[in-house]
Tab-separated table of N, CA and C in Angstrom:
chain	number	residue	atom	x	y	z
A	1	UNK	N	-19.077	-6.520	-2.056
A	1	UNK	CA	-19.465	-5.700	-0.923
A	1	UNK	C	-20.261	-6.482	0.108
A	2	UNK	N	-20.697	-7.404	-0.113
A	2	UNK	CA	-21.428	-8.246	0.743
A	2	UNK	C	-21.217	-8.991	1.694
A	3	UNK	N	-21.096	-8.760	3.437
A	3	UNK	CA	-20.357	-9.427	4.339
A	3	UNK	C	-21.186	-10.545	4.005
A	4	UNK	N	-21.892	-11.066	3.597
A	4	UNK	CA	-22.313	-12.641	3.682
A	4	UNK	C	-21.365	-13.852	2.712
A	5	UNK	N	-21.076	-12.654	1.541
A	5	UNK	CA	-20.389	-13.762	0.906
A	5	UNK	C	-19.313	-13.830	1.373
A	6	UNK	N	-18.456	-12.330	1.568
A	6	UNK	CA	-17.043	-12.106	2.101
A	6	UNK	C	-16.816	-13.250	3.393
A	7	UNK	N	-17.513	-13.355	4.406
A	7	UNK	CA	-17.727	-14.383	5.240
A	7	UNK	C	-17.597	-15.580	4.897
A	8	UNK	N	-18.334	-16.015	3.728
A	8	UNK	CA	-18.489	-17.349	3.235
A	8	UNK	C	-16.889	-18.251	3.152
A	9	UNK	N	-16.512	-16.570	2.245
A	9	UNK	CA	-14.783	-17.011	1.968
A	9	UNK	C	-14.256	-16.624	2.945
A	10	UNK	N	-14.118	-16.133	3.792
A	10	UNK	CA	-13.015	-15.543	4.765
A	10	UNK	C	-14.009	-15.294	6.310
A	11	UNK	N	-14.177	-16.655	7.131
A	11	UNK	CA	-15.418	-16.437	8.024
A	11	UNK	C	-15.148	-15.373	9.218
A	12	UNK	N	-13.703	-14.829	8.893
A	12	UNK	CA	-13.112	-13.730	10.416
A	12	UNK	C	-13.383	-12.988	9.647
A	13	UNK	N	-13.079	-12.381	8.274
A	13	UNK	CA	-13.648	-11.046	7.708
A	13	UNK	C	-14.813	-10.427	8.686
A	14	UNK	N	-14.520	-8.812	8.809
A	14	UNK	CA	-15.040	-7.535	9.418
A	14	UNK	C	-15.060	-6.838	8.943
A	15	UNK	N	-16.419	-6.114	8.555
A	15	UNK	CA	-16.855	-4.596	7.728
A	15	UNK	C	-16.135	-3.592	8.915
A	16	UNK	N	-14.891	-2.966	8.572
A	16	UNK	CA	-14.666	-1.442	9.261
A	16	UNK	C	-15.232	-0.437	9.079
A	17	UNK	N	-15.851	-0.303	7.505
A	17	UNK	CA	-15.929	1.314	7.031
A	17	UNK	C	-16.382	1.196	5.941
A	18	UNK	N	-17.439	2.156	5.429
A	18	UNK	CA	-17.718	2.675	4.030
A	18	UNK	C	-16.446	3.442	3.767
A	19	UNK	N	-15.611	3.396	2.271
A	19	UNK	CA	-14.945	4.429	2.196
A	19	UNK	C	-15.354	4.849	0.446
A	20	UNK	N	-14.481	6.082	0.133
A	20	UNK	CA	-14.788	6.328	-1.258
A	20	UNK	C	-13.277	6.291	-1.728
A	21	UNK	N	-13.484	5.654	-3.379
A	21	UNK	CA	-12.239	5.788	-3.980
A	21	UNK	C	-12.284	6.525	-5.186
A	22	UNK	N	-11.284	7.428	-4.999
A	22	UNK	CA	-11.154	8.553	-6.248
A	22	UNK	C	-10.246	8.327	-7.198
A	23	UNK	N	-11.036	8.663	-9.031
A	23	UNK	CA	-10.146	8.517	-9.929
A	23	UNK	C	-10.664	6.825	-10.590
A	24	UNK	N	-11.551	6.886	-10.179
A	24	UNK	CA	-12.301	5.383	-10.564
A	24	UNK	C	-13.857	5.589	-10.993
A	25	UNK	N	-14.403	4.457	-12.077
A	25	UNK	CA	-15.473	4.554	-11.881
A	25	UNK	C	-16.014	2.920	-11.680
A	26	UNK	N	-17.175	2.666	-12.046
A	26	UNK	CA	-17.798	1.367	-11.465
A	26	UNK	C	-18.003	1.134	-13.213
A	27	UNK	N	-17.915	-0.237	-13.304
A	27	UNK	CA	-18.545	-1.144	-14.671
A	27	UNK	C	-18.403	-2.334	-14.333
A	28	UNK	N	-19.267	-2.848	-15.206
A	28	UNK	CA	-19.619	-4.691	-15.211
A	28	UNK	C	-18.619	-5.259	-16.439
A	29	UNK	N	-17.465	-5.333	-16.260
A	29	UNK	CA	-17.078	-5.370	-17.710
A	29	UNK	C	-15.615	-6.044	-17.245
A	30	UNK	N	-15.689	-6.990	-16.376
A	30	UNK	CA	-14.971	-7.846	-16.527
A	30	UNK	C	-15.504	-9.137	-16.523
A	31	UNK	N	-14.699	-9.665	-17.844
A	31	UNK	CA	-15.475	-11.351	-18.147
A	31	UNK	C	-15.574	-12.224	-17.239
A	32	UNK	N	-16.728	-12.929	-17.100
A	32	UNK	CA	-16.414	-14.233	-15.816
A	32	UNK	C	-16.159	-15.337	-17.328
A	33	UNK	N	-16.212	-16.484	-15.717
A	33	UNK	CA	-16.296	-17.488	-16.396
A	33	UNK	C	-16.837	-18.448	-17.032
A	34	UNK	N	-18.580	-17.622	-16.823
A	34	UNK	CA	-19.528	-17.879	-17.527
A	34	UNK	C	-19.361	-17.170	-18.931
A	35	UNK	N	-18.797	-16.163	-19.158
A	35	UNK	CA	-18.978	-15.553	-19.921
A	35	UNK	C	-19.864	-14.348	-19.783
A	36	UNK	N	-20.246	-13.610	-18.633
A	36	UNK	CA	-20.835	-12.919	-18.091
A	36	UNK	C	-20.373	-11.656	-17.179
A	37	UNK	N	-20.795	-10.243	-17.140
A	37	UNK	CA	-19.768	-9.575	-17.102
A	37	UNK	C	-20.034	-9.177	-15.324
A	38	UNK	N	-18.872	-9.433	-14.852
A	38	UNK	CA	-18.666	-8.604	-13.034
A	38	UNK	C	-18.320	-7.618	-12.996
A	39	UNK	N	-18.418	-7.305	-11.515
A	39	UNK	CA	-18.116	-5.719	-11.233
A	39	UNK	C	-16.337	-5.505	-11.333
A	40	UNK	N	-15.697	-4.559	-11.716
A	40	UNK	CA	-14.998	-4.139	-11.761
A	40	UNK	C	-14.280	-2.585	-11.802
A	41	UNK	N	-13.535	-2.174	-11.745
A	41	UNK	CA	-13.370	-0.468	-11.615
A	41	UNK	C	-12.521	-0.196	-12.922
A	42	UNK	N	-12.731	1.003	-13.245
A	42	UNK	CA	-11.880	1.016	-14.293
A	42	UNK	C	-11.691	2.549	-14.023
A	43	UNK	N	-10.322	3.109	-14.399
A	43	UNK	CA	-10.018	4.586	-13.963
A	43	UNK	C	-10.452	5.638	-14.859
A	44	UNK	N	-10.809	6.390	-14.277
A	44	UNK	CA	-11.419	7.771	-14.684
A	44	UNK	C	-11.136	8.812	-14.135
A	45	UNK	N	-10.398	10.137	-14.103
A	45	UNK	CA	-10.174	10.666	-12.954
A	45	UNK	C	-11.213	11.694	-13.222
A	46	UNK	N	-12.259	11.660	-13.447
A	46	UNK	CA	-13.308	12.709	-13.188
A	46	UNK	C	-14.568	11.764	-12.365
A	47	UNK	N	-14.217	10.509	-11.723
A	47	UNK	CA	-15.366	9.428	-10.970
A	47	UNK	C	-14.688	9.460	-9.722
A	48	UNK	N	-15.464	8.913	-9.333
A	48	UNK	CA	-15.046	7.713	-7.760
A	48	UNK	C	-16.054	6.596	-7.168
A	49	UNK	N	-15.927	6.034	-6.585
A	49	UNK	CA	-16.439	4.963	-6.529
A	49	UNK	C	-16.522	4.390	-4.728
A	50	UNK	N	-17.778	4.654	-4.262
A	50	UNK	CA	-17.670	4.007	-2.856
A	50	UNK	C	-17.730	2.216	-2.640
A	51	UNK	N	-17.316	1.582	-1.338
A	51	UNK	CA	-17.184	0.317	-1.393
A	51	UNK	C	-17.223	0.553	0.208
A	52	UNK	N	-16.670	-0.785	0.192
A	52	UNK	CA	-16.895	-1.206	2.063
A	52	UNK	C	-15.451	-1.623	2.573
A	53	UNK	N	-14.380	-1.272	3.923
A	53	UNK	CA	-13.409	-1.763	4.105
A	53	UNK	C	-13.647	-3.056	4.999
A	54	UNK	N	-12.600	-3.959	4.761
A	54	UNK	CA	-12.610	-5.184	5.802
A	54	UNK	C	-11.683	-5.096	6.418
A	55	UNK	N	-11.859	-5.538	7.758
A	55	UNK	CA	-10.384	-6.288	8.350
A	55	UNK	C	-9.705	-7.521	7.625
A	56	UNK	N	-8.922	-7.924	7.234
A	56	UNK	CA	-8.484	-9.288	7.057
A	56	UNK	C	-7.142	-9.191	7.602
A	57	UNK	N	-6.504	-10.741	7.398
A	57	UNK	CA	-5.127	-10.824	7.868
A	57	UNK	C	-3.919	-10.968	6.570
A	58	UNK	N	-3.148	-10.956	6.660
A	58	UNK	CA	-2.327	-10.680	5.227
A	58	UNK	C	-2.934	-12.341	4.364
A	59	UNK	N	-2.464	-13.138	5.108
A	59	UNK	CA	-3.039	-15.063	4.831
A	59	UNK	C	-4.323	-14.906	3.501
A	60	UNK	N	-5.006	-13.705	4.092
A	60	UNK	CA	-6.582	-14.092	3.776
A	60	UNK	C	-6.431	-13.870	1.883
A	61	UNK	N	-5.863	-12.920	1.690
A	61	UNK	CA	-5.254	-12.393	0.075
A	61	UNK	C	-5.099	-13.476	-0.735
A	62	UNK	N	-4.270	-14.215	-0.118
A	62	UNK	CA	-4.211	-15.363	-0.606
A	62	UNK	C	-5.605	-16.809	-1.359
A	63	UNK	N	-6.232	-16.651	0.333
A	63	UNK	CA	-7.402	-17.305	-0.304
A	63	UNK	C	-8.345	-16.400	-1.259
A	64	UNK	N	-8.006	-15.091	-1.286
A	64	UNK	CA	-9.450	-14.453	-2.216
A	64	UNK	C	-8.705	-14.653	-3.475
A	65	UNK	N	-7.640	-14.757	-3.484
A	65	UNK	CA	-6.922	-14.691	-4.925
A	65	UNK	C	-7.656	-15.714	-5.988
A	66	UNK	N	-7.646	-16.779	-5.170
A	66	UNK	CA	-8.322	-17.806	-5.571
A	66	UNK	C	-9.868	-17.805	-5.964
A	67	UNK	N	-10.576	-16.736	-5.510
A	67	UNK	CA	-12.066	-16.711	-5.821
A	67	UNK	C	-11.929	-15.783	-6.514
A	68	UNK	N	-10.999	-14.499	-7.095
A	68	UNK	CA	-11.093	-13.913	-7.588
A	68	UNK	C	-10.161	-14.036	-8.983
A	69	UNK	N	-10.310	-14.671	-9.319
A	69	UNK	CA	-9.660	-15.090	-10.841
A	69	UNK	C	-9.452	-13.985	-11.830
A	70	UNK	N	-8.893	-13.497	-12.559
A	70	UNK	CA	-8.792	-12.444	-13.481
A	70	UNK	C	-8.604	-11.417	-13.088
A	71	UNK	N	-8.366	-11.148	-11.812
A	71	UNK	CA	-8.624	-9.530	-10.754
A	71	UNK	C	-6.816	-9.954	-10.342
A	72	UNK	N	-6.130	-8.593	-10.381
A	72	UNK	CA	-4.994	-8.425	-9.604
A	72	UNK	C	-5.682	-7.129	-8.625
A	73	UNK	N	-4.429	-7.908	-7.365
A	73	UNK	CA	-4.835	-7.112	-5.988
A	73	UNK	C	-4.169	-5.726	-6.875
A	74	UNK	N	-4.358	-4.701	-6.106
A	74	UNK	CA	-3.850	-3.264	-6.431
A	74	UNK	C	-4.331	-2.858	-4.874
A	75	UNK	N	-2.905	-1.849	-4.457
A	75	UNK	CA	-2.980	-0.726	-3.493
A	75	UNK	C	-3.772	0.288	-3.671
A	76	UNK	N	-4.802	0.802	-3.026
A	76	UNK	CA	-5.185	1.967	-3.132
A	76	UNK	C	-5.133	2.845	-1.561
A	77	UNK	N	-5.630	4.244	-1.991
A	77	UNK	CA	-6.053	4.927	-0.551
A	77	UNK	C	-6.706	5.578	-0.860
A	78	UNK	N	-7.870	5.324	0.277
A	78	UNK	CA	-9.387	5.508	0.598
A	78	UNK	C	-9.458	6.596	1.402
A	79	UNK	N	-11.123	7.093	0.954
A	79	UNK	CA	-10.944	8.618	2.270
A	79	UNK	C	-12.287	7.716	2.837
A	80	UNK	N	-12.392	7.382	4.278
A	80	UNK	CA	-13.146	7.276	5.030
A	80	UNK	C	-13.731	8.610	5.853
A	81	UNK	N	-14.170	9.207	5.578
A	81	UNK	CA	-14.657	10.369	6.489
A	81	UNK	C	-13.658	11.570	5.960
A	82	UNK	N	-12.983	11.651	7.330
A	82	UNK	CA	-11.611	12.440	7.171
A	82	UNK	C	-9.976	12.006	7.486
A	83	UNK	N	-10.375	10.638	7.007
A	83	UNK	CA	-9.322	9.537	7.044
A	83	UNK	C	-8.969	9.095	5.845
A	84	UNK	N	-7.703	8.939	5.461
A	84	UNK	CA	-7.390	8.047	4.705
A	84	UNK	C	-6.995	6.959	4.976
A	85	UNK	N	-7.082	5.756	4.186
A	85	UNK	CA	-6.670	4.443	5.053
A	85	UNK	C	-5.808	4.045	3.469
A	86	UNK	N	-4.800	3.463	3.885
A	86	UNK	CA	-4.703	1.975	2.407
A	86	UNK	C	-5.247	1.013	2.735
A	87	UNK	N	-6.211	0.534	1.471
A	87	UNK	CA	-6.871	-0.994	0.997
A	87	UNK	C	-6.213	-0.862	-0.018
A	88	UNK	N	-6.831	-2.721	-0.040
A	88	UNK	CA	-6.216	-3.382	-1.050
A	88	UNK	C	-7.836	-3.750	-1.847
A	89	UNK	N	-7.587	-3.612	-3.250
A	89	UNK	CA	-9.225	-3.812	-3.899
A	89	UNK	C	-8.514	-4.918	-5.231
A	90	UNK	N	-9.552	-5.375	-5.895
A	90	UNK	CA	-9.112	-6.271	-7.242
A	90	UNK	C	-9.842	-5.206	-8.302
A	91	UNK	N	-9.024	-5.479	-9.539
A	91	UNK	CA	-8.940	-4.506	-10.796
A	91	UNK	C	-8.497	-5.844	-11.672
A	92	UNK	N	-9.571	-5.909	-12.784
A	92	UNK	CA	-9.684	-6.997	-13.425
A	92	UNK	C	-9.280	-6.022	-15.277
A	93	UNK	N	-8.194	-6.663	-16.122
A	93	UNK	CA	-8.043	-5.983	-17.175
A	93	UNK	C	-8.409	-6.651	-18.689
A	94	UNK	N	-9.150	-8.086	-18.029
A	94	UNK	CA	-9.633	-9.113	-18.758
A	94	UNK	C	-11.140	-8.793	-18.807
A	95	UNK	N	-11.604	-7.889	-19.847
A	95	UNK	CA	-12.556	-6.847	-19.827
A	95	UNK	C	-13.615	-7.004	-21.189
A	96	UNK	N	-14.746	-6.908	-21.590
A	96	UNK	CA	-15.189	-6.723	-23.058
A	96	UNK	C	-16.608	-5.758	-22.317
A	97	UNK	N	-16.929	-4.653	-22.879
A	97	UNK	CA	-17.970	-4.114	-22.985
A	97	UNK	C	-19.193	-4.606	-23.410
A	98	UNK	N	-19.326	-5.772	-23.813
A	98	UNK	CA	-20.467	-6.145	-24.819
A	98	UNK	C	-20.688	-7.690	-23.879
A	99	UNK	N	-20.974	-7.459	-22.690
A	99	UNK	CA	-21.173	-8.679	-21.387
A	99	UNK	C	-22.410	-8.395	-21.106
A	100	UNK	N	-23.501	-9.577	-20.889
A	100	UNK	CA	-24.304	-9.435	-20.251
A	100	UNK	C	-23.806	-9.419	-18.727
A	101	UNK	N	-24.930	-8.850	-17.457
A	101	UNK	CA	-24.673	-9.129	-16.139
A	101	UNK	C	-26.137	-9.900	-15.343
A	102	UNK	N	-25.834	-11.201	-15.157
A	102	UNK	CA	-26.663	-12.154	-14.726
A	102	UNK	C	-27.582	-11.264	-13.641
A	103	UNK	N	-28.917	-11.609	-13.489
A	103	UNK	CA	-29.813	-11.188	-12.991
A	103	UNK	C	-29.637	-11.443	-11.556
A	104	UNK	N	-29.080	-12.567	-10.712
A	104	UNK	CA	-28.567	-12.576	-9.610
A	104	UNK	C	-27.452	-11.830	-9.066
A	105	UNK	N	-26.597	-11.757	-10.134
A	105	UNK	CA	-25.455	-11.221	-9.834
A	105	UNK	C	-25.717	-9.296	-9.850
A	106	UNK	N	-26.985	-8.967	-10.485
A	106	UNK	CA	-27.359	-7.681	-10.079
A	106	UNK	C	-27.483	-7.236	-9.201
A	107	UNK	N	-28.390	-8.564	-8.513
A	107	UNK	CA	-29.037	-8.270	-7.204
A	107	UNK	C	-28.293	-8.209	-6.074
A	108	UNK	N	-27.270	-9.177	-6.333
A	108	UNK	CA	-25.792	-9.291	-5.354
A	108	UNK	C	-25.265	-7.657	-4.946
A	109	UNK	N	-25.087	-7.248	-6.427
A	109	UNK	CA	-24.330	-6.098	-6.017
A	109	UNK	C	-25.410	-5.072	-5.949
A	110	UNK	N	-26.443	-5.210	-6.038
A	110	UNK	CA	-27.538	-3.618	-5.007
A	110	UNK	C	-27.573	-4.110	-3.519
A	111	UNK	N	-27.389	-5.457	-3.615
A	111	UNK	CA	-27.761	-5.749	-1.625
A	111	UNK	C	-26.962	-5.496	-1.470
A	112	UNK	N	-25.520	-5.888	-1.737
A	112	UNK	CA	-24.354	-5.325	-0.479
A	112	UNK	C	-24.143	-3.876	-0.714
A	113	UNK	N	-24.920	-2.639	-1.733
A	113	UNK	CA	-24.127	-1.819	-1.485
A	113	UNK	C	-24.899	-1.161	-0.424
A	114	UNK	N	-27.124	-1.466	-0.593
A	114	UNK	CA	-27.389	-1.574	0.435
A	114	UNK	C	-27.215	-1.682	1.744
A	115	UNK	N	-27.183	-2.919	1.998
A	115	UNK	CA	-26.495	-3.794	3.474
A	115	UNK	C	-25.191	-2.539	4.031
A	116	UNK	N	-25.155	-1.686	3.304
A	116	UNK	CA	-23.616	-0.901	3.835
A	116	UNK	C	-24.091	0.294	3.708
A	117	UNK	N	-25.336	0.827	3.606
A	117	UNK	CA	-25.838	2.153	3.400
A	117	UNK	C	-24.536	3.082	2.762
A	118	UNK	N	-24.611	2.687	1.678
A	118	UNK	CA	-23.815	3.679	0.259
A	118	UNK	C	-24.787	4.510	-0.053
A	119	UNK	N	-23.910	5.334	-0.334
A	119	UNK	CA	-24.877	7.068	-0.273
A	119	UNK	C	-26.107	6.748	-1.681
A	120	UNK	N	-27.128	7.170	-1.585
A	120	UNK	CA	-28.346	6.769	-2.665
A	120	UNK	C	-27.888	7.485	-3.920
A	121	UNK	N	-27.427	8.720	-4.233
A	121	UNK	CA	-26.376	8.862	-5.794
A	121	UNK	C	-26.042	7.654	-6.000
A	122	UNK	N	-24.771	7.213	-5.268
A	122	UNK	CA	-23.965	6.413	-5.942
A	122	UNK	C	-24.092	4.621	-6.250
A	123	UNK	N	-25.900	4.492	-5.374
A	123	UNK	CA	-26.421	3.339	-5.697
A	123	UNK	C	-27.399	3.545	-7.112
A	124	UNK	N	-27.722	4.469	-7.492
A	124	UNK	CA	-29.030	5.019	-8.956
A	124	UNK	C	-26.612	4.513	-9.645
A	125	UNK	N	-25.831	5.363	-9.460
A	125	UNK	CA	-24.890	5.415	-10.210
A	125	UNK	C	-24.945	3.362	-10.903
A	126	UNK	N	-24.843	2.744	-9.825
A	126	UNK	CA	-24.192	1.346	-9.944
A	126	UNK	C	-25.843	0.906	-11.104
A	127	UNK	N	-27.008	1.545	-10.158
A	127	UNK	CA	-28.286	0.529	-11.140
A	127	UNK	C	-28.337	1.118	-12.398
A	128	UNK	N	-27.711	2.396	-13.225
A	128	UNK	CA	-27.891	3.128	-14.413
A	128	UNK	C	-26.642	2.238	-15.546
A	129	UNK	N	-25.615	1.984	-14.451
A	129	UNK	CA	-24.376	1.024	-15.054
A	129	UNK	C	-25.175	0.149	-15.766
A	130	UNK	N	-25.790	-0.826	-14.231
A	130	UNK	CA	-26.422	-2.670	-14.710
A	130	UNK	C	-27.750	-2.254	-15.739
A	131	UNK	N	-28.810	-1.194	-15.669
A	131	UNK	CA	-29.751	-0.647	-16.794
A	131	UNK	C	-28.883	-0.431	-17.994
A	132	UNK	N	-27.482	0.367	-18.273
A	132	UNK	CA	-27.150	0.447	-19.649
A	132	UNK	C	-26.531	-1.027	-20.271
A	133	UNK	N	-26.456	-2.171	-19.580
A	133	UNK	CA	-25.706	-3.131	-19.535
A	133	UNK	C	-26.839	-3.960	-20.214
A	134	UNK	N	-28.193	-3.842	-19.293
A	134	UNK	CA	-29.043	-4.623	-19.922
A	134	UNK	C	-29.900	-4.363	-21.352
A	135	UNK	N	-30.056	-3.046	-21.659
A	135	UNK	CA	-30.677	-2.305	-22.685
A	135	UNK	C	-29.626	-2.854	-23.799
A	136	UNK	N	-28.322	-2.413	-23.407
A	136	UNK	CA	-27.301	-2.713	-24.814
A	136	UNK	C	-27.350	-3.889	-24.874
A	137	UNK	N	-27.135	-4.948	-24.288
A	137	UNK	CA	-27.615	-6.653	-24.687
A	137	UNK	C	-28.675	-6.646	-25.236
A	138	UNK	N	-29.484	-6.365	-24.778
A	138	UNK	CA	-31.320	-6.459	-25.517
A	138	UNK	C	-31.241	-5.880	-27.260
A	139	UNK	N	-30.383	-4.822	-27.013
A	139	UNK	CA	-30.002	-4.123	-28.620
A	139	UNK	C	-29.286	-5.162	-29.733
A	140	UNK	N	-28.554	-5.767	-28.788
A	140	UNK	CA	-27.185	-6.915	-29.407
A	140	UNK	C	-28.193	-7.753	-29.905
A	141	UNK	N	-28.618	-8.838	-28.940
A	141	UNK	CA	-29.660	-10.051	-29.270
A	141	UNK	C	-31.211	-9.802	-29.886
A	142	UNK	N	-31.358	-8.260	-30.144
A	142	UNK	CA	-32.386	-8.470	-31.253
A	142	UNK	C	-31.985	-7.596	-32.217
A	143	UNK	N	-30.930	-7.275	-33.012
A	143	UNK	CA	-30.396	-6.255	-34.042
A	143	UNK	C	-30.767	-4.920	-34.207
């Protein structure tokens, strides 16, 4: 969610829109390559899940493909307001529940959902995720 990094990789990337996606929820539970768990969506049809739209150019897919390792693109459609739009989001199926989520990489994802004023529910939603994420590790690594 973060135009700073999105920028980093793609320096024409443009925030259009908060939108919400339905039939999804939010988890940290796809493996990196640390061994550490990222954000990812996984379906639920009693959730949804807000995010941020970009402009990009078709080209750009290409380069995120590459930063996004383990994630296939997937079509979706978003309600922006009283709009629907199609985006394109990554859905990672290379998954384990039992991931820690790096302490930077927390912070990553409260600033950009910040930085995009996401409705305050659905930011307590994302920090109750990274809180059950950290409690159940703490459970793991001391028995």
């Amino acid at each position: 969610m973060s135009s700073r990094r999105l920028k980093e990789r793609i320096p024409s990337a443009r925030s259009v829109t908060t939108a919400r996606l339905n039939n999804y929820r939010f988890a940290c539970n796809k493996i990196g390559g640390d061994n550490t768990g990222y954000a990812n969506l996984e379906y639920d049809p009693e959730s949804h899940v807000y995010g941020v739209v970009y402009k990009l150019q078709p080209d750009h897919f290409n380069t995120l493909d590459l930063y996004e390792g383990n994630y296939q693109r997937k079509e979706v459609r978003v309600e922006a307001g009283s709009k629907k739009l199609k985006a394109i989001t990554y859905i990672s199926d290379y998954t384990s529940n039992d991931l820690q989520v790096a302490d930077w990489y927390q912070e990553y994802i409260l600033n950009g959902a910040r930085e995009h004023q996401l409705p305050a529910e659905y930011i307590q939603t994302i920090k109750e995720e990274l809180n059950h994420k950290r409690e159940a590790n703490w459970r793991i690594s001391n028995g």
